[in-house]
Amino acid sequence: MEKNFFSKSLLKKIAEGNRDTFKTFYNHTYPLVYRYVGYLLPQDEDCTEVVSEVFYILWKQRASLLTVKDIKAWLYTVCRNEAYRYLKQKEKYAGISIDDMPVELHLDTREVDSDLIEKEMFALYHEAVAGLPERCKLIFLMVREERLKHKEIAEILSITEGTVAQQMNLAIRKIVETVKKQYPSLFEKT
């Protein structure tokens, strides 16, 4: 049985200053936090720095953790805020938007014949996602890559569930348009 790393009892131990519990929480949630920050920052060293800051903030504010209604949403909010703060501080990122940042798709296939198709589809996916508006791209990645529910995203981004649904519809429509331009024969009716 997997331990619930977002439970009130575990958070209570962290709030009380239990370093071993914090270390366990850190080890379990680090990949989740790092992946989310990776959507916002293009370089690994930047992600590592921001993720460290996020966990430092969590430890520093540990006494107030029990007052947080949804620790996962709180973590995502801190990640987003710290990533944006970091981007503002870095001169080389002045004026960059999320639309300019790389998006990676990891496809797992064992067929040798499909390598070319995989590369083409990866490039097309990358192009389609990169062409999405900033908020639309972030919501699309949170749904598709992080597997978050519309309600969770709405809480994290402080928007309505309807806005999340609209942005997902827009993302899918734009991605289909990109695919249709590249492969019109896929959409021909026979």
JSON list of C-alpha atoms in Angstrom, two decimals:
[
{"chain": "A", "resi": 1, "resn": "MET", "atom": "CA", "xyz": [0.00, 0.00, 0.00]},
{"chain": "A", "resi": 2, "resn": "GLU", "atom": "CA", "xyz": [1.41, 3.37, -1.05]},
{"chain": "A", "resi": 3, "resn": "LYS", "atom": "CA", "xyz": [1.76, 6.01, 1.61]},
{"chain": "A", "resi": 4, "resn": "ASN", "atom": "CA", "xyz": [-0.26, 9.21, 1.07]},
{"chain": "A", "resi": 5, "resn": "PHE", "atom": "CA", "xyz": [2.45, 11.84, 0.92]},
{"chain": "A", "resi": 6, "resn": "PHE", "atom": "CA", "xyz": [-0.11, 14.65, 1.07]},
{"chain": "A", "resi": 7, "resn": "SER", "atom": "CA", "xyz": [-1.94, 13.42, 4.18]},
{"chain": "A", "resi": 8, "resn": "LYS", "atom": "CA", "xyz": [-2.62, 15.69, 7.14]},
{"chain": "A", "resi": 9, "resn": "SER", "atom": "CA", "xyz": [-0.74, 13.35, 9.50]},
{"chain": "A", "resi": 10, "resn": "LEU", "atom": "CA", "xyz": [2.41, 13.48, 7.39]},
{"chain": "A", "resi": 11, "resn": "LEU", "atom": "CA", "xyz": [2.11, 17.25, 6.99]},
{"chain": "A", "resi": 12, "resn": "LYS", "atom": "CA", "xyz": [1.64, 17.56, 10.76]},
{"chain": "A", "resi": 13, "resn": "LYS", "atom": "CA", "xyz": [4.98, 15.82, 11.32]},
{"chain": "A", "resi": 14, "resn": "ILE", "atom": "CA", "xyz": [6.65, 18.18, 8.85]},
{"chain": "A", "resi": 15, "resn": "ALA", "atom": "CA", "xyz": [4.97, 21.16, 10.53]},
{"chain": "A", "resi": 16, "resn": "GLU", "atom": "CA", "xyz": [6.41, 19.97, 13.84]},
{"chain": "A", "resi": 17, "resn": "GLY", "atom": "CA", "xyz": [9.90, 19.99, 12.29]},
{"chain": "A", "resi": 18, "resn": "ASN", "atom": "CA", "xyz": [10.42, 16.26, 11.75]},
{"chain": "A", "resi": 19, "resn": "ARG", "atom": "CA", "xyz": [13.37, 16.24, 9.32]},
{"chain": "A", "resi": 20, "resn": "ASP", "atom": "CA", "xyz": [13.08, 12.55, 8.46]},
{"chain": "A", "resi": 21, "resn": "THR", "atom": "CA", "xyz": [9.45, 12.98, 7.40]},
{"chain": "A", "resi": 22, "resn": "PHE", "atom": "CA", "xyz": [10.38, 16.06, 5.39]},
{"chain": "A", "resi": 23, "resn": "LYS", "atom": "CA", "xyz": [13.16, 14.09, 3.67]},
{"chain": "A", "resi": 24, "resn": "THR", "atom": "CA", "xyz": [10.71, 11.32, 2.78]},
{"chain": "A", "resi": 25, "resn": "PHE", "atom": "CA", "xyz": [8.21, 13.89, 1.49]},
{"chain": "A", "resi": 26, "resn": "TYR", "atom": "CA", "xyz": [10.98, 15.59, -0.49]},
{"chain": "A", "resi": 27, "resn": "ASN", "atom": "CA", "xyz": [12.19, 12.33, -2.05]},
{"chain": "A", "resi": 28, "resn": "HIS", "atom": "CA", "xyz": [8.66, 11.37, -3.08]},
{"chain": "A", "resi": 29, "resn": "THR", "atom": "CA", "xyz": [7.48, 14.72, -4.41]},
{"chain": "A", "resi": 30, "resn": "TYR", "atom": "CA", "xyz": [10.72, 15.98, -5.98]},
{"chain": "A", "resi": 31, "resn": "PRO", "atom": "CA", "xyz": [10.04, 14.40, -9.42]},
{"chain": "A", "resi": 32, "resn": "LEU", "atom": "CA", "xyz": [6.52, 15.88, -9.51]},
{"chain": "A", "resi": 33, "resn": "VAL", "atom": "CA", "xyz": [7.75, 19.36, -8.57]},
{"chain": "A", "resi": 34, "resn": "TYR", "atom": "CA", "xyz": [10.72, 19.18, -10.93]},
{"chain": "A", "resi": 35, "resn": "ARG", "atom": "CA", "xyz": [8.55, 18.10, -13.88]},
{"chain": "A", "resi": 36, "resn": "TYR", "atom": "CA", "xyz": [6.12, 20.96, -13.30]},
{"chain": "A", "resi": 37, "resn": "VAL", "atom": "CA", "xyz": [8.91, 23.55, -12.99]},
{"chain": "A", "resi": 38, "resn": "GLY", "atom": "CA", "xyz": [10.40, 22.04, -16.15]},
{"chain": "A", "resi": 39, "resn": "TYR", "atom": "CA", "xyz": [7.33, 23.18, -18.06]},
{"chain": "A", "resi": 40, "resn": "LEU", "atom": "CA", "xyz": [8.10, 26.75, -17.04]},
{"chain": "A", "resi": 41, "resn": "LEU", "atom": "CA", "xyz": [11.89, 26.87, -17.31]},
{"chain": "A", "resi": 42, "resn": "PRO", "atom": "CA", "xyz": [13.91, 25.73, -20.33]},
{"chain": "A", "resi": 43, "resn": "GLN", "atom": "CA", "xyz": [17.19, 24.72, -18.63]},
{"chain": "A", "resi": 44, "resn": "ASP", "atom": "CA", "xyz": [17.86, 21.94, -16.13]},
{"chain": "A", "resi": 45, "resn": "GLU", "atom": "CA", "xyz": [20.10, 24.04, -13.90]},
{"chain": "A", "resi": 46, "resn": "ASP", "atom": "CA", "xyz": [17.37, 26.68, -13.65]},
{"chain": "A", "resi": 47, "resn": "CYS", "atom": "CA", "xyz": [14.82, 23.99, -12.73]},
{"chain": "A", "resi": 48, "resn": "THR", "atom": "CA", "xyz": [17.09, 22.56, -10.07]},
{"chain": "A", "resi": 49, "resn": "GLU", "atom": "CA", "xyz": [17.58, 25.99, -8.51]},
{"chain": "A", "resi": 50, "resn": "VAL", "atom": "CA", "xyz": [13.87, 26.80, -8.47]},
{"chain": "A", "resi": 51, "resn": "VAL", "atom": "CA", "xyz": [12.90, 23.36, -7.12]},
{"chain": "A", "resi": 52, "resn": "SER", "atom": "CA", "xyz": [15.41, 23.80, -4.30]},
{"chain": "A", "resi": 53, "resn": "GLU", "atom": "CA", "xyz": [13.86, 27.18, -3.52]},
{"chain": "A", "resi": 54, "resn": "VAL", "atom": "CA", "xyz": [10.36, 25.64, -3.52]},
{"chain": "A", "resi": 55, "resn": "PHE", "atom": "CA", "xyz": [11.34, 23.03, -0.93]},
{"chain": "A", "resi": 56, "resn": "TYR", "atom": "CA", "xyz": [13.20, 25.66, 1.09]},
{"chain": "A", "resi": 57, "resn": "ILE", "atom": "CA", "xyz": [10.01, 27.74, 1.16]},
{"chain": "A", "resi": 58, "resn": "LEU", "atom": "CA", "xyz": [8.02, 24.67, 2.20]},
{"chain": "A", "resi": 59, "resn": "TRP", "atom": "CA", "xyz": [10.42, 23.98, 5.06]},
{"chain": "A", "resi": 60, "resn": "LYS", "atom": "CA", "xyz": [10.53, 27.63, 6.08]},
{"chain": "A", "resi": 61, "resn": "GLN", "atom": "CA", "xyz": [6.72, 27.83, 6.15]},
{"chain": "A", "resi": 62, "resn": "ARG", "atom": "CA", "xyz": [6.23, 24.35, 7.60]},
{"chain": "A", "resi": 63, "resn": "ALA", "atom": "CA", "xyz": [4.45, 25.64, 10.71]},
{"chain": "A", "resi": 64, "resn": "SER", "atom": "CA", "xyz": [1.56, 26.91, 8.55]},
{"chain": "A", "resi": 65, "resn": "LEU", "atom": "CA", "xyz": [1.20, 23.75, 6.43]},
{"chain": "A", "resi": 66, "resn": "LEU", "atom": "CA", "xyz": [-1.78, 22.48, 8.42]},
{"chain": "A", "resi": 67, "resn": "THR", "atom": "CA", "xyz": [-3.77, 25.56, 7.45]},
{"chain": "A", "resi": 68, "resn": "VAL", "atom": "CA", "xyz": [-3.30, 24.78, 3.73]},
{"chain": "A", "resi": 69, "resn": "LYS", "atom": "CA", "xyz": [-6.46, 23.21, 2.26]},
{"chain": "A", "resi": 70, "resn": "ASP", "atom": "CA", "xyz": [-4.77, 21.48, -0.69]},
{"chain": "A", "resi": 71, "resn": "ILE", "atom": "CA", "xyz": [-1.02, 20.99, -0.32]},
{"chain": "A", "resi": 72, "resn": "LYS", "atom": "CA", "xyz": [-0.63, 19.83, -3.94]},
{"chain": "A", "resi": 73, "resn": "ALA", "atom": "CA", "xyz": [-2.28, 23.00, -5.26]},
{"chain": "A", "resi": 74, "resn": "TRP", "atom": "CA", "xyz": [-0.17, 25.05, -2.83]},
{"chain": "A", "resi": 75, "resn": "LEU", "atom": "CA", "xyz": [3.00, 23.37, -4.13]},
{"chain": "A", "resi": 76, "resn": "TYR", "atom": "CA", "xyz": [2.06, 24.07, -7.76]},
{"chain": "A", "resi": 77, "resn": "THR", "atom": "CA", "xyz": [1.32, 27.69, -6.91]},
{"chain": "A", "resi": 78, "resn": "VAL", "atom": "CA", "xyz": [4.69, 28.11, -5.16]},
{"chain": "A", "resi": 79, "resn": "CYS", "atom": "CA", "xyz": [6.40, 26.45, -8.15]},
{"chain": "A", "resi": 80, "resn": "ARG", "atom": "CA", "xyz": [4.70, 28.77, -10.61]},
{"chain": "A", "resi": 81, "resn": "ASN", "atom": "CA", "xyz": [5.43, 31.88, -8.55]},
{"chain": "A", "resi": 82, "resn": "GLU", "atom": "CA", "xyz": [9.07, 30.95, -7.97]},
{"chain": "A", "resi": 83, "resn": "ALA", "atom": "CA", "xyz": [9.63, 30.07, -11.64]},
{"chain": "A", "resi": 84, "resn": "TYR", "atom": "CA", "xyz": [8.20, 33.42, -12.75]},
{"chain": "A", "resi": 85, "resn": "ARG", "atom": "CA", "xyz": [10.21, 35.26, -10.11]},
{"chain": "A", "resi": 86, "resn": "TYR", "atom": "CA", "xyz": [13.34, 33.45, -11.27]},
{"chain": "A", "resi": 87, "resn": "LEU", "atom": "CA", "xyz": [12.66, 34.31, -14.92]},
{"chain": "A", "resi": 88, "resn": "LYS", "atom": "CA", "xyz": [12.21, 37.97, -14.05]},
{"chain": "A", "resi": 89, "resn": "GLN", "atom": "CA", "xyz": [15.54, 38.00, -12.22]},
{"chain": "A", "resi": 90, "resn": "LYS", "atom": "CA", "xyz": [17.50, 36.40, -15.03]},
{"chain": "A", "resi": 91, "resn": "GLU", "atom": "CA", "xyz": [18.52, 38.98, -17.56]},
{"chain": "A", "resi": 92, "resn": "LYS", "atom": "CA", "xyz": [18.97, 36.46, -20.36]},
{"chain": "A", "resi": 93, "resn": "TYR", "atom": "CA", "xyz": [15.27, 35.56, -20.13]},
{"chain": "A", "resi": 94, "resn": "ALA", "atom": "CA", "xyz": [13.97, 39.13, -20.41]},
{"chain": "A", "resi": 95, "resn": "GLY", "atom": "CA", "xyz": [10.86, 39.16, -22.59]},
{"chain": "A", "resi": 96, "resn": "ILE", "atom": "CA", "xyz": [10.66, 35.40, -23.12]},
{"chain": "A", "resi": 97, "resn": "SER", "atom": "CA", "xyz": [7.26, 33.78, -22.89]},
{"chain": "A", "resi": 98, "resn": "ILE", "atom": "CA", "xyz": [6.28, 30.21, -22.24]},
{"chain": "A", "resi": 99, "resn": "ASP", "atom": "CA", "xyz": [5.49, 29.95, -25.96]},
{"chain": "A", "resi": 100, "resn": "ASP", "atom": "CA", "xyz": [9.23, 30.22, -26.69]},
{"chain": "A", "resi": 101, "resn": "MET", "atom": "CA", "xyz": [10.20, 27.40, -24.35]},
{"chain": "A", "resi": 102, "resn": "PRO", "atom": "CA", "xyz": [10.86, 23.84, -25.50]},
{"chain": "A", "resi": 103, "resn": "VAL", "atom": "CA", "xyz": [8.35, 21.09, -24.87]},
{"chain": "A", "resi": 104, "resn": "GLU", "atom": "CA", "xyz": [9.45, 17.48, -24.78]},
{"chain": "A", "resi": 105, "resn": "LEU", "atom": "CA", "xyz": [7.44, 14.39, -25.59]},
{"chain": "A", "resi": 106, "resn": "HIS", "atom": "CA", "xyz": [8.85, 11.01, -24.63]},
{"chain": "A", "resi": 107, "resn": "LEU", "atom": "CA", "xyz": [7.58, 8.29, -26.92]},
{"chain": "A", "resi": 108, "resn": "ASP", "atom": "CA", "xyz": [8.37, 4.69, -26.10]},
{"chain": "A", "resi": 109, "resn": "THR", "atom": "CA", "xyz": [8.39, 2.34, -29.06]},
{"chain": "A", "resi": 110, "resn": "ARG", "atom": "CA", "xyz": [10.28, -0.85, -29.74]},
{"chain": "A", "resi": 111, "resn": "GLU", "atom": "CA", "xyz": [9.67, -1.07, -33.48]},
{"chain": "A", "resi": 112, "resn": "VAL", "atom": "CA", "xyz": [12.69, -0.26, -35.65]},
{"chain": "A", "resi": 113, "resn": "ASP", "atom": "CA", "xyz": [10.49, 0.66, -38.67]},
{"chain": "A", "resi": 114, "resn": "SER", "atom": "CA", "xyz": [8.71, 3.33, -36.67]},
{"chain": "A", "resi": 115, "resn": "ASP", "atom": "CA", "xyz": [11.79, 5.47, -35.89]},
{"chain": "A", "resi": 116, "resn": "LEU", "atom": "CA", "xyz": [11.17, 7.85, -38.78]},
{"chain": "A", "resi": 117, "resn": "ILE", "atom": "CA", "xyz": [7.47, 8.14, -37.99]},
{"chain": "A", "resi": 118, "resn": "GLU", "atom": "CA", "xyz": [8.28, 8.70, -34.32]},
{"chain": "A", "resi": 119, "resn": "LYS", "atom": "CA", "xyz": [10.67, 11.54, -35.18]},
{"chain": "A", "resi": 120, "resn": "GLU", "atom": "CA", "xyz": [8.12, 13.15, -37.51]},
{"chain": "A", "resi": 121, "resn": "MET", "atom": "CA", "xyz": [5.33, 12.87, -34.96]},
{"chain": "A", "resi": 122, "resn": "PHE", "atom": "CA", "xyz": [7.56, 14.21, -32.19]},
{"chain": "A", "resi": 123, "resn": "ALA", "atom": "CA", "xyz": [8.46, 17.22, -34.34]},
{"chain": "A", "resi": 124, "resn": "LEU", "atom": "CA", "xyz": [4.82, 17.79, -35.29]},
{"chain": "A", "resi": 125, "resn": "TYR", "atom": "CA", "xyz": [3.66, 17.49, -31.67]},
{"chain": "A", "resi": 126, "resn": "HIS", "atom": "CA", "xyz": [6.40, 19.88, -30.57]},
{"chain": "A", "resi": 127, "resn": "GLU", "atom": "CA", "xyz": [5.44, 22.37, -33.27]},
{"chain": "A", "resi": 128, "resn": "ALA", "atom": "CA", "xyz": [1.74, 22.14, -32.41]},
{"chain": "A", "resi": 129, "resn": "VAL", "atom": "CA", "xyz": [2.22, 22.57, -28.66]},
{"chain": "A", "resi": 130, "resn": "ALA", "atom": "CA", "xyz": [4.81, 25.32, -29.14]},
{"chain": "A", "resi": 131, "resn": "GLY", "atom": "CA", "xyz": [2.28, 27.20, -31.27]},
{"chain": "A", "resi": 132, "resn": "LEU", "atom": "CA", "xyz": [-0.31, 27.32, -28.50]},
{"chain": "A", "resi": 133, "resn": "PRO", "atom": "CA", "xyz": [-0.90, 30.55, -26.56]},
{"chain": "A", "resi": 134, "resn": "GLU", "atom": "CA", "xyz": [0.89, 30.69, -23.19]},
{"chain": "A", "resi": 135, "resn": "ARG", "atom": "CA", "xyz": [-2.01, 29.88, -20.86]},
{"chain": "A", "resi": 136, "resn": "CYS", "atom": "CA", "xyz": [-3.47, 27.35, -23.28]},
{"chain": "A", "resi": 137, "resn": "LYS", "atom": "CA", "xyz": [-0.12, 25.51, -23.47]},
{"chain": "A", "resi": 138, "resn": "LEU", "atom": "CA", "xyz": [0.29, 25.42, -19.70]},
{"chain": "A", "resi": 139, "resn": "ILE", "atom": "CA", "xyz": [-3.22, 24.03, -19.18]},
{"chain": "A", "resi": 140, "resn": "PHE", "atom": "CA", "xyz": [-2.77, 21.48, -21.97]},
{"chain": "A", "resi": 141, "resn": "LEU", "atom": "CA", "xyz": [0.50, 20.24, -20.42]},
{"chain": "A", "resi": 142, "resn": "MET", "atom": "CA", "xyz": [-1.02, 20.08, -16.94]},
{"chain": "A", "resi": 143, "resn": "VAL", "atom": "CA", "xyz": [-3.89, 17.92, -18.25]},
{"chain": "A", "resi": 144, "resn": "ARG", "atom": "CA", "xyz": [-1.95, 15.72, -20.67]},
{"chain": "A", "resi": 145, "resn": "GLU", "atom": "CA", "xyz": [1.44, 15.42, -19.02]},
{"chain": "A", "resi": 146, "resn": "GLU", "atom": "CA", "xyz": [0.66, 15.85, -15.32]},
{"chain": "A", "resi": 147, "resn": "ARG", "atom": "CA", "xyz": [-2.76, 14.14, -15.56]},
{"chain": "A", "resi": 148, "resn": "LEU", "atom": "CA", "xyz": [-4.35, 16.81, -13.37]},
{"chain": "A", "resi": 149, "resn": "LYS", "atom": "CA", "xyz": [-8.11, 17.18, -13.25]},
{"chain": "A", "resi": 150, "resn": "HIS", "atom": "CA", "xyz": [-9.77, 20.36, -14.50]},
{"chain": "A", "resi": 151, "resn": "LYS", "atom": "CA", "xyz": [-10.78, 21.22, -10.93]},
{"chain": "A", "resi": 152, "resn": "GLU", "atom": "CA", "xyz": [-7.17, 20.93, -9.69]},
{"chain": "A", "resi": 153, "resn": "ILE", "atom": "CA", "xyz": [-5.88, 23.11, -12.52]},
{"chain": "A", "resi": 154, "resn": "ALA", "atom": "CA", "xyz": [-8.59, 25.69, -11.88]},
{"chain": "A", "resi": 155, "resn": "GLU", "atom": "CA", "xyz": [-7.51, 25.91, -8.21]},
{"chain": "A", "resi": 156, "resn": "ILE", "atom": "CA", "xyz": [-3.80, 26.06, -9.05]},
{"chain": "A", "resi": 157, "resn": "LEU", "atom": "CA", "xyz": [-4.18, 28.78, -11.69]},
{"chain": "A", "resi": 158, "resn": "SER", "atom": "CA", "xyz": [-7.02, 30.61, -9.90]},
{"chain": "A", "resi": 159, "resn": "ILE", "atom": "CA", "xyz": [-9.39, 30.28, -12.86]},
{"chain": "A", "resi": 160, "resn": "THR", "atom": "CA", "xyz": [-12.75, 28.56, -13.39]},
{"chain": "A", "resi": 161, "resn": "GLU", "atom": "CA", "xyz": [-13.15, 24.96, -14.52]},
{"chain": "A", "resi": 162, "resn": "GLY", "atom": "CA", "xyz": [-15.00, 26.35, -17.55]},
{"chain": "A", "resi": 163, "resn": "THR", "atom": "CA", "xyz": [-11.91, 28.31, -18.54]},
{"chain": "A", "resi": 164, "resn": "VAL", "atom": "CA", "xyz": [-9.81, 25.16, -18.24]},
{"chain": "A", "resi": 165, "resn": "ALA", "atom": "CA", "xyz": [-12.25, 23.29, -20.50]},
{"chain": "A", "resi": 166, "resn": "GLN", "atom": "CA", "xyz": [-12.27, 26.15, -23.03]},
{"chain": "A", "resi": 167, "resn": "GLN", "atom": "CA", "xyz": [-8.48, 26.28, -23.10]},
{"chain": "A", "resi": 168, "resn": "MET", "atom": "CA", "xyz": [-8.27, 22.50, -23.57]},
{"chain": "A", "resi": 169, "resn": "ASN", "atom": "CA", "xyz": [-10.76, 22.69, -26.45]},
{"chain": "A", "resi": 170, "resn": "LEU", "atom": "CA", "xyz": [-8.72, 25.48, -28.01]},
{"chain": "A", "resi": 171, "resn": "ALA", "atom": "CA", "xyz": [-5.48, 23.50, -27.59]},
{"chain": "A", "resi": 172, "resn": "ILE", "atom": "CA", "xyz": [-6.91, 20.38, -29.17]},
{"chain": "A", "resi": 173, "resn": "ARG", "atom": "CA", "xyz": [-8.45, 22.36, -32.03]},
{"chain": "A", "resi": 174, "resn": "LYS", "atom": "CA", "xyz": [-5.13, 24.10, -32.77]},
{"chain": "A", "resi": 175, "resn": "ILE", "atom": "CA", "xyz": [-3.16, 20.84, -32.56]},
{"chain": "A", "resi": 176, "resn": "VAL", "atom": "CA", "xyz": [-5.60, 19.16, -34.96]},
{"chain": "A", "resi": 177, "resn": "GLU", "atom": "CA", "xyz": [-5.23, 22.13, -37.35]},
{"chain": "A", "resi": 178, "resn": "THR", "atom": "CA", "xyz": [-1.44, 21.72, -37.27]},
{"chain": "A", "resi": 179, "resn": "VAL", "atom": "CA", "xyz": [-1.72, 17.98, -37.96]},
{"chain": "A", "resi": 180, "resn": "LYS", "atom": "CA", "xyz": [-4.28, 18.61, -40.70]},
{"chain": "A", "resi": 181, "resn": "LYS", "atom": "CA", "xyz": [-1.88, 21.00, -42.46]},
{"chain": "A", "resi": 182, "resn": "GLN", "atom": "CA", "xyz": [0.91, 18.42, -42.35]},
{"chain": "A", "resi": 183, "resn": "TYR", "atom": "CA", "xyz": [-1.19, 15.33, -43.09]},
{"chain": "A", "resi": 184, "resn": "PRO", "atom": "CA", "xyz": [-4.40, 16.38, -44.89]},
{"chain": "A", "resi": 185, "resn": "SER", "atom": "CA", "xyz": [-4.98, 12.82, -46.10]},
{"chain": "A", "resi": 186, "resn": "LEU", "atom": "CA", "xyz": [-5.64, 11.72, -42.53]},
{"chain": "A", "resi": 187, "resn": "PHE", "atom": "CA", "xyz": [-8.76, 13.88, -42.50]},
{"chain": "A", "resi": 188, "resn": "GLU", "atom": "CA", "xyz": [-10.14, 12.97, -45.93]},
{"chain": "A", "resi": 189, "resn": "LYS", "atom": "CA", "xyz": [-13.44, 11.12, -45.83]},
{"chain": "A", "resi": 190, "resn": "THR", "atom": "CA", "xyz": [-13.48, 7.89, -47.79]}
]
